[in-house]
Amino acid sequence: MSTTQSDRLRGLLEPLVAAKGLDLEDIEMSRAGKRRMLRIIVDSDEGVELDACAELSREVSDKLDETDVMGEDEYVLEVSSPGADRPLTEHRHYVRATGRLVKFQLSAEGDKGAGELIARILGVDEEGLDLEVPGVKGRKATARRIAFTDIAKARVEIEFNRKDKKEEEA
């Protein structure tokens, strides 16, 4: 997708998405044979419900039909929330991942050097993250602080056996 088309789509869609109390995370355009796929990724601090995606999809479709931003070729529109495996790239992504286990790829510039780290996000501020690194082989968890500038990549780890805080309190 050209930068101009991407910018036009973002300018057209951001107000619609914001009016629903959502963040426009990404706009992806791909080809599948003769068809094009336009994927709009939205999110919020509370997550995104299926009904909100469906309603937004109808509004986006109507708005795109009113303009020439997609041209004359056929396309398929998909409005969805980001998957659990999406990379954490924005400050708000880290805030939303508080309490979750995250796999970090650290850059060589960090105080402890490059490498991989799996830790639970305990807190987020403007400079970085407060983490809890799980103990290995019966050892206690340890606290660690990393700066955003030390993070090369980050992605939430899916946990199948972790109890929800509500379950623990019951």
mmCIF file of C-alpha atoms in Angstrom:
data_model
loop_
_atom_site.group_PDB
_atom_site.id
_atom_site.type_symbol
_atom_site.label_atom_id
_atom_site.label_comp_id
_atom_site.label_asym_id
_atom_site.label_seq_id
_atom_site.Cartn_x
_atom_site.Cartn_y
_atom_site.Cartn_z
ATOM 1 C CA MET A 1 0.000 0.000 0.000
ATOM 2 C CA SER A 2 1.452 3.350 -0.971
ATOM 3 C CA THR A 3 2.287 5.846 1.733
ATOM 4 C CA THR A 4 -0.168 8.315 0.214
ATOM 5 C CA GLN A 5 -3.012 5.778 0.251
ATOM 6 C CA SER A 6 -2.086 4.700 3.772
ATOM 7 C CA ASP A 7 -2.061 8.314 4.963
ATOM 8 C CA ARG A 8 -5.417 9.010 3.268
ATOM 9 C CA LEU A 9 -6.960 5.888 4.834
ATOM 10 C CA ARG A 10 -5.597 6.767 8.273
ATOM 11 C CA GLY A 11 -6.922 10.336 7.989
ATOM 12 C CA LEU A 12 -10.330 9.035 6.904
ATOM 13 C CA LEU A 13 -10.632 6.227 9.450
ATOM 14 C CA GLU A 14 -9.036 7.626 12.619
ATOM 15 C CA PRO A 15 -12.004 9.908 13.435
ATOM 16 C CA LEU A 16 -14.460 7.000 12.983
ATOM 17 C CA VAL A 17 -12.393 4.733 15.201
ATOM 18 C CA ALA A 18 -11.812 7.423 17.845
ATOM 19 C CA ALA A 19 -15.561 8.181 17.957
ATOM 20 C CA LYS A 20 -16.047 4.571 19.153
ATOM 21 C CA GLY A 21 -13.482 5.075 21.925
ATOM 22 C CA LEU A 22 -10.948 2.861 20.129
ATOM 23 C CA ASP A 23 -7.356 3.257 18.963
ATOM 24 C CA LEU A 24 -6.471 2.657 15.313
ATOM 25 C CA GLU A 25 -3.517 0.306 15.721
ATOM 26 C CA ASP A 26 -2.781 -0.597 12.113
ATOM 27 C CA ILE A 27 -4.027 -0.575 8.532
ATOM 28 C CA GLU A 28 -2.864 -3.484 6.378
ATOM 29 C CA MET A 29 -3.445 -3.947 2.674
ATOM 30 C CA SER A 30 -2.655 -7.243 0.950
ATOM 31 C CA ARG A 31 -3.539 -9.037 -2.272
ATOM 32 C CA ALA A 32 -5.205 -12.418 -2.651
ATOM 33 C CA GLY A 33 -5.414 -13.127 -6.367
ATOM 34 C CA LYS A 34 -7.454 -10.375 -8.000
ATOM 35 C CA ARG A 35 -8.907 -9.238 -4.705
ATOM 36 C CA ARG A 36 -7.394 -6.899 -2.187
ATOM 37 C CA MET A 37 -7.761 -7.314 1.568
ATOM 38 C CA LEU A 38 -8.019 -4.209 3.737
ATOM 39 C CA ARG A 39 -7.501 -5.099 7.390
ATOM 40 C CA ILE A 40 -8.177 -2.467 10.049
ATOM 41 C CA ILE A 41 -6.778 -3.318 13.503
ATOM 42 C CA VAL A 42 -8.361 -1.527 16.487
ATOM 43 C CA ASP A 43 -7.931 -1.824 20.234
ATOM 44 C CA SER A 44 -8.745 -0.125 23.543
ATOM 45 C CA ASP A 45 -7.745 -0.367 27.188
ATOM 46 C CA GLU A 46 -10.791 -2.582 27.814
ATOM 47 C CA GLY A 47 -10.269 -4.692 24.687
ATOM 48 C CA VAL A 48 -12.623 -4.807 21.712
ATOM 49 C CA GLU A 49 -15.867 -6.730 21.543
ATOM 50 C CA LEU A 50 -17.077 -8.462 18.398
ATOM 51 C CA ASP A 51 -20.173 -6.242 18.205
ATOM 52 C CA ALA A 52 -17.971 -3.121 18.229
ATOM 53 C CA CYS A 53 -15.900 -4.535 15.348
ATOM 54 C CA ALA A 54 -19.049 -5.354 13.350
ATOM 55 C CA GLU A 55 -20.552 -1.909 13.896
ATOM 56 C CA LEU A 56 -17.292 -0.171 13.044
ATOM 57 C CA SER A 57 -16.932 -2.359 9.939
ATOM 58 C CA ARG A 58 -20.309 -1.137 8.631
ATOM 59 C CA GLU A 59 -19.378 2.489 9.265
ATOM 60 C CA VAL A 60 -15.950 2.098 7.658
ATOM 61 C CA SER A 61 -17.514 0.378 4.642
ATOM 62 C CA ASP A 62 -20.002 3.225 4.194
ATOM 63 C CA LYS A 63 -17.246 5.826 4.531
ATOM 64 C CA LEU A 64 -15.004 4.048 2.014
ATOM 65 C CA ASP A 65 -17.927 3.794 -0.439
ATOM 66 C CA GLU A 66 -18.364 7.589 -0.217
ATOM 67 C CA THR A 67 -14.751 8.226 -1.238
ATOM 68 C CA ASP A 68 -12.335 7.100 -3.942
ATOM 69 C CA VAL A 69 -9.535 6.177 -1.534
ATOM 70 C CA MET A 70 -9.803 2.447 -2.399
ATOM 71 C CA GLY A 71 -10.130 3.008 -6.145
ATOM 72 C CA GLU A 72 -12.373 0.922 -8.386
ATOM 73 C CA ASP A 73 -10.952 -2.551 -7.683
ATOM 74 C CA GLU A 74 -12.807 -4.991 -5.425
ATOM 75 C CA TYR A 75 -11.594 -5.426 -1.885
ATOM 76 C CA VAL A 76 -12.525 -7.314 1.251
ATOM 77 C CA LEU A 77 -12.777 -5.297 4.463
ATOM 78 C CA GLU A 78 -11.877 -6.836 7.816
ATOM 79 C CA VAL A 79 -12.056 -4.963 11.124
ATOM 80 C CA SER A 80 -10.548 -6.820 14.054
ATOM 81 C CA SER A 81 -8.672 -6.509 17.306
ATOM 82 C CA PRO A 82 -4.967 -7.309 17.406
ATOM 83 C CA GLY A 83 -4.124 -10.913 18.095
ATOM 84 C CA ALA A 84 -2.507 -12.033 21.309
ATOM 85 C CA ASP A 85 0.766 -12.465 19.416
ATOM 86 C CA ARG A 86 1.051 -8.902 18.174
ATOM 87 C CA PRO A 87 4.271 -7.082 19.045
ATOM 88 C CA LEU A 88 4.216 -4.466 21.795
ATOM 89 C CA THR A 89 5.439 -1.254 20.203
ATOM 90 C CA GLU A 90 3.561 1.639 21.806
ATOM 91 C CA HIS A 91 3.518 2.834 25.420
ATOM 92 C CA ARG A 92 -0.208 2.008 25.602
ATOM 93 C CA HIS A 93 0.526 -1.608 24.560
ATOM 94 C CA TYR A 94 2.756 -2.063 27.610
ATOM 95 C CA VAL A 95 0.161 -0.464 29.900
ATOM 96 C CA ARG A 96 -2.481 -2.872 28.553
ATOM 97 C CA ALA A 97 -0.098 -5.787 29.123
ATOM 98 C CA THR A 98 0.418 -4.995 32.824
ATOM 99 C CA GLY A 99 0.171 -8.244 34.773
ATOM 100 C CA ARG A 100 0.978 -10.333 31.699
ATOM 101 C CA LEU A 101 4.054 -12.416 30.970
ATOM 102 C CA VAL A 102 6.088 -10.892 28.124
ATOM 103 C CA LYS A 103 9.053 -12.130 26.095
ATOM 104 C CA PHE A 104 11.558 -9.309 25.557
ATOM 105 C CA GLN A 105 14.382 -9.187 23.050
ATOM 106 C CA LEU A 106 16.833 -6.731 24.589
ATOM 107 C CA SER A 107 19.155 -4.533 22.558
ATOM 108 C CA ALA A 108 22.927 -4.465 23.037
ATOM 109 C CA GLU A 109 22.706 -0.893 24.380
ATOM 110 C CA GLY A 110 21.024 -2.055 27.605
ATOM 111 C CA ASP A 111 22.874 -2.049 30.927
ATOM 112 C CA LYS A 112 22.878 -5.861 30.983
ATOM 113 C CA GLY A 113 23.473 -6.327 27.255
ATOM 114 C CA ALA A 114 21.524 -8.014 24.493
ATOM 115 C CA GLY A 115 19.556 -11.158 25.078
ATOM 116 C CA GLU A 116 16.161 -12.606 25.761
ATOM 117 C CA LEU A 117 14.129 -12.044 28.914
ATOM 118 C CA ILE A 118 10.752 -13.437 29.939
ATOM 119 C CA ALA A 119 9.127 -11.447 32.742
ATOM 120 C CA ARG A 120 5.791 -10.211 34.055
ATOM 121 C CA ILE A 121 5.046 -6.490 33.702
ATOM 122 C CA LEU A 122 4.258 -5.028 37.126
ATOM 123 C CA GLY A 123 4.308 -1.332 36.260
ATOM 124 C CA VAL A 124 4.816 1.089 33.398
ATOM 125 C CA ASP A 125 5.936 4.712 33.458
ATOM 126 C CA GLU A 126 7.274 7.113 30.834
ATOM 127 C CA GLU A 127 10.855 5.733 30.917
ATOM 128 C CA GLY A 128 10.364 1.999 31.205
ATOM 129 C CA LEU A 129 8.975 -1.051 32.945
ATOM 130 C CA ASP A 130 9.087 -2.636 36.362
ATOM 131 C CA LEU A 131 9.226 -6.396 35.915
ATOM 132 C CA GLU A 132 9.054 -9.595 37.914
ATOM 133 C CA VAL A 133 11.379 -12.234 36.515
ATOM 134 C CA PRO A 134 10.073 -15.697 37.449
ATOM 135 C CA GLY A 135 12.409 -17.852 39.520
ATOM 136 C CA VAL A 136 13.885 -20.961 37.961
ATOM 137 C CA LYS A 137 13.994 -24.360 39.688
ATOM 138 C CA GLY A 138 12.357 -23.307 42.939
ATOM 139 C CA ARG A 139 14.099 -19.952 43.256
ATOM 140 C CA LYS A 140 12.129 -16.832 44.125
ATOM 141 C CA ALA A 141 11.096 -14.321 41.499
ATOM 142 C CA THR A 142 13.309 -11.230 41.215
ATOM 143 C CA ALA A 143 12.480 -7.615 40.420
ATOM 144 C CA ARG A 144 14.037 -5.908 37.431
ATOM 145 C CA ARG A 145 13.728 -2.540 35.741
ATOM 146 C CA ILE A 146 14.259 -2.026 32.009
ATOM 147 C CA ALA A 147 14.094 1.148 29.950
ATOM 148 C CA PHE A 148 12.053 1.335 26.759
ATOM 149 C CA THR A 149 15.286 2.189 24.919
ATOM 150 C CA ASP A 150 16.690 -1.239 25.917
ATOM 151 C CA ILE A 151 13.823 -3.144 24.260
ATOM 152 C CA ALA A 152 14.365 -4.327 20.688
ATOM 153 C CA LYS A 153 11.167 -6.457 20.554
ATOM 154 C CA ALA A 154 8.446 -7.479 22.965
ATOM 155 C CA ARG A 155 5.516 -9.870 22.674
ATOM 156 C CA VAL A 156 2.982 -11.193 25.196
ATOM 157 C CA GLU A 157 3.451 -14.850 26.093
ATOM 158 C CA ILE A 158 0.259 -16.904 26.142
ATOM 159 C CA GLU A 159 -0.274 -18.562 29.533
ATOM 160 C CA PHE A 160 -2.632 -21.530 29.621
ATOM 161 C CA ASN A 161 -2.227 -22.534 33.252
ATOM 162 C CA ARG A 162 -2.151 -19.186 35.060
ATOM 163 C CA LYS A 163 -5.024 -18.506 37.414
ATOM 164 C CA ASP A 164 -6.893 -15.261 36.991
ATOM 165 C CA LYS A 165 -6.662 -12.846 39.939
ATOM 166 C CA LYS A 166 -10.426 -13.255 40.459
ATOM 167 C CA GLU A 167 -9.981 -17.033 40.742
ATOM 168 C CA GLU A 168 -7.160 -16.588 43.273
ATOM 169 C CA GLU A 169 -9.308 -14.305 45.454
ATOM 170 C CA ALA A 170 -12.238 -16.756 45.495
#
